[in-house]
PDB file of C-alpha atoms in Angstrom:
ATOM      1  CA  MET Y  12      -7.332  72.949 196.631  1.00 81.00           C
ATOM      2  CA  ASP Y  13      -4.841  72.558 199.467  1.00 94.00           C
ATOM      3  CA  MET Y  14      -3.377  75.303 201.647  1.00 96.00           C
ATOM      4  CA  PHE Y  15      -0.271  75.747 199.471  1.00 96.00           C
ATOM      5  CA  ASP Y  16      -2.404  76.159 196.344  1.00 96.00           C
ATOM      6  CA  ARG Y  17      -4.625  78.718 198.085  1.00 97.00           C
ATOM      7  CA  LEU Y  18      -1.558  80.589 199.326  1.00 97.00           C
ATOM      8  CA  GLU Y  19      -0.027  80.578 195.856  1.00 98.00           C
ATOM      9  CA  THR Y  20      -3.271  81.947 194.380  1.00 97.00           C
ATOM     10  CA  THR Y  21      -3.326  84.748 196.964  1.00 96.00           C
ATOM     11  CA  ILE Y  22       0.346  85.607 196.400  1.00 97.00           C
ATOM     12  CA  ARG Y  23      -0.156  85.766 192.627  1.00 96.00           C
ATOM     13  CA  ALA Y  24      -3.187  88.019 193.102  1.00 95.00           C
ATOM     14  CA  ARG Y  25      -1.094  90.337 195.271  1.00 95.00           C
ATOM     15  CA  ARG Y  26       1.639  90.345 192.617  1.00 94.00           C
ATOM     16  CA  ASP Y  27      -0.830  91.274 189.897  1.00 90.00           C
ATOM     17  CA  ALA Y  28      -3.052  93.742 191.727  1.00 87.00           C
ATOM     18  CA  GLY Y  29      -1.866  94.096 195.287  1.00 79.00           C
ATOM     19  CA  ASP Y  30      -1.314  97.334 197.130  1.00 90.00           C
ATOM     20  CA  ALA Y  31       2.209  97.500 198.531  1.00 92.00           C
ATOM     21  CA  ALA Y  32       0.946  99.723 201.348  1.00 91.00           C
ATOM     22  CA  THR Y  33      -1.473  97.090 202.629  1.00 92.00           C
ATOM     23  CA  SER Y  34      -0.060  93.755 201.382  1.00 94.00           C
ATOM     24  CA  TYR Y  35       3.240  92.320 202.540  1.00 96.00           C
ATOM     25  CA  ALA Y  36       3.483  90.119 199.429  1.00 96.00           C
ATOM     26  CA  ALA Y  37       2.796  93.091 197.152  1.00 96.00           C
ATOM     27  CA  SER Y  38       5.466  95.088 198.988  1.00 96.00           C
ATOM     28  CA  LEU Y  39       7.987  92.311 198.321  1.00 97.00           C
ATOM     29  CA  PHE Y  40       7.137  92.282 194.617  1.00 96.00           C
ATOM     30  CA  ALA Y  41       7.492  96.067 194.538  1.00 96.00           C
ATOM     31  CA  LYS Y  42      10.988  95.805 196.036  1.00 96.00           C
ATOM     32  CA  GLY Y  43      12.093  93.337 193.395  1.00 96.00           C
ATOM     33  CA  ARG Y  44      13.702  89.948 193.130  1.00 98.00           C
ATOM     34  CA  PRO Y  45      16.884  90.781 195.082  1.00 98.00           C
ATOM     35  CA  LYS Y  46      14.794  91.672 198.155  1.00 98.00           C
ATOM     36  CA  ILE Y  47      12.586  88.600 197.710  1.00 98.00           C
ATOM     37  CA  ALA Y  48      15.669  86.374 197.459  1.00 98.00           C
ATOM     38  CA  GLN Y  49      17.203  88.064 200.507  1.00 98.00           C
ATOM     39  CA  LYS Y  50      14.069  87.419 202.547  1.00 98.00           C
ATOM     40  CA  LEU Y  51      14.022  83.777 201.440  1.00 98.00           C
ATOM     41  CA  GLY Y  52      17.631  83.424 202.566  1.00 98.00           C
ATOM     42  CA  GLU Y  53      16.876  85.020 205.925  1.00 98.00           C
ATOM     43  CA  GLU Y  54      13.967  82.646 206.459  1.00 98.00           C
ATOM     44  CA  ALA Y  55      16.116  79.653 205.482  1.00 98.00           C
ATOM     45  CA  VAL Y  56      18.712  80.644 208.074  1.00 98.00           C
ATOM     46  CA  GLU Y  57      16.015  81.163 210.710  1.00 97.00           C
ATOM     47  CA  THR Y  58      14.643  77.699 209.924  1.00 98.00           C
ATOM     48  CA  VAL Y  59      18.081  76.150 210.380  1.00 98.00           C
ATOM     49  CA  ILE Y  60      18.575  78.011 213.661  1.00 97.00           C
ATOM     50  CA  ALA Y  61      15.195  76.814 214.887  1.00 97.00           C
ATOM     51  CA  ALA Y  62      16.064  73.233 213.934  1.00 97.00           C
ATOM     52  CA  MET Y  63      19.278  73.385 215.930  1.00 97.00           C
ATOM     53  CA  ALA Y  64      18.372  75.544 218.905  1.00 97.00           C
ATOM     54  CA  GLN Y  65      14.622  76.114 219.083  1.00 96.00           C
ATOM     55  CA  PRO Y  66      12.816  73.061 217.676  1.00 95.00           C
ATOM     56  CA  ASP Y  67       9.510  74.349 219.021  1.00 97.00           C
ATOM     57  CA  LYS Y  68       9.756  77.190 216.465  1.00 97.00           C
ATOM     58  CA  ILE Y  69      10.638  75.124 213.383  1.00 97.00           C
ATOM     59  CA  VAL Y  70       7.065  74.827 212.098  1.00 98.00           C
ATOM     60  CA  SER Y  71       6.536  78.584 212.275  1.00 97.00           C
ATOM     61  CA  GLU Y  72       9.861  79.238 210.572  1.00 97.00           C
ATOM     62  CA  ALA Y  73       9.143  76.596 207.924  1.00 97.00           C
ATOM     63  CA  ALA Y  74       5.839  78.341 207.171  1.00 98.00           C
ATOM     64  CA  ASP Y  75       7.703  81.637 206.696  1.00 98.00           C
ATOM     65  CA  LEU Y  76      10.231  79.874 204.468  1.00 98.00           C
ATOM     66  CA  MET Y  77       7.518  78.318 202.303  1.00 98.00           C
ATOM     67  CA  PHE Y  78       5.699  81.646 201.993  1.00 98.00           C
ATOM     68  CA  HIS Y  79       8.822  83.416 200.758  1.00 98.00           C
ATOM     69  CA  LEU Y  80       9.683  80.530 198.419  1.00 98.00           C
ATOM     70  CA  ILE Y  81       6.252  80.790 196.793  1.00 98.00           C
ATOM     71  CA  VAL Y  82       6.745  84.562 196.414  1.00 98.00           C
ATOM     72  CA  LEU Y  83      10.088  83.941 194.682  1.00 98.00           C
ATOM     73  CA  LEU Y  84       8.587  81.262 192.445  1.00 98.00           C
ATOM     74  CA  ALA Y  85       5.808  83.666 191.440  1.00 98.00           C
ATOM     75  CA  ASP Y  86       8.329  86.417 190.748  1.00 97.00           C
ATOM     76  CA  THR Y  87      10.291  84.129 188.429  1.00 98.00           C
ATOM     77  CA  GLY Y  88       7.166  82.949 186.611  1.00 97.00           C
ATOM     78  CA  HIS Y  89       7.197  79.493 188.163  1.00 98.00           C
ATOM     79  CA  THR Y  90       4.551  77.648 190.152  1.00 97.00           C
ATOM     80  CA  LEU Y  91       4.243  74.972 192.761  1.00 97.00           C
ATOM     81  CA  ASP Y  92       3.127  72.707 189.928  1.00 97.00           C
ATOM     82  CA  ASP Y  93       6.544  73.239 188.330  1.00 97.00           C
ATOM     83  CA  VAL Y  94       8.158  72.108 191.580  1.00 97.00           C
ATOM     84  CA  ARG Y  95       5.775  69.156 191.805  1.00 97.00           C
ATOM     85  CA  ALA Y  96       6.682  68.145 188.229  1.00 96.00           C
ATOM     86  CA  GLU Y  97      10.390  68.299 189.027  1.00 94.00           C
ATOM     87  CA  LEU Y  98       9.920  66.190 192.144  1.00 94.00           C
ATOM     88  CA  ALA Y  99       7.847  63.708 190.138  1.00 95.00           C
ATOM     89  CA  ARG Y 100      10.639  63.532 187.554  1.00 92.00           C
ATOM     90  CA  ARG Y 101      13.083  62.671 190.317  1.00 91.00           C
ATOM     91  CA  GLU Y 102      10.839  60.120 192.013  1.00 90.00           C
ATOM     92  CA  GLY Y 103      12.409  56.700 192.195  1.00 89.00           C
ATOM     93  CA  VAL Y 104      15.870  58.013 191.329  1.00 80.00           C
ATOM     94  CA  SER Y 105      18.653  57.950 193.896  1.00 80.00           C
ATOM     95  CA  GLY Y 106      19.464  61.448 195.110  1.00 73.00           C
ATOM     96  CA  HIS Y 107      23.134  60.777 194.409  1.00 81.00           C
ATOM     97  CA  ASP Y 108      22.362  59.636 190.855  1.00 67.00           C
ATOM     98  CA  GLU Y 109      20.016  62.553 190.174  1.00 66.00           C
ATOM     99  CA  LYS Y 110      22.535  65.096 191.400  1.00 75.00           C
ATOM    100  CA  ALA Y 111      25.274  63.523 189.255  1.00 76.00           C
ATOM    101  CA  THR Y 112      23.180  64.096 186.097  1.00 78.00           C
ATOM    102  CA  ARG Y 113      22.696  67.834 186.667  1.00 71.00           C
ATOM    103  CA  PRO Y 114      24.639  70.196 184.420  1.00 79.00           C
ATOM    104  CA  ARG Y 115      27.582  71.752 186.160  1.00 73.00           C
TER     105      ARG Y 115
END
């Protein structure tokens, strides 16, 4: 099991039985999807800022971004395996072609 799988397992455990007073992930779940999505957006912006102005911080910001993405996936009932399957579906297909086939 890789680090992302272990993190996902921990996040799901916090969703199902975590204490919002002692677990950051559990506190996000308690606040609901709008707060989780807001935090993901904040981390995405911080990652972009790091990429442009503070490249030494991009790895730390990317870790925060991935954490919050996994929380949002868990909240919506999705998993990293769902993301892996979607990426596998797209493998070998031009990004332009794949995007053109998406429903509008």
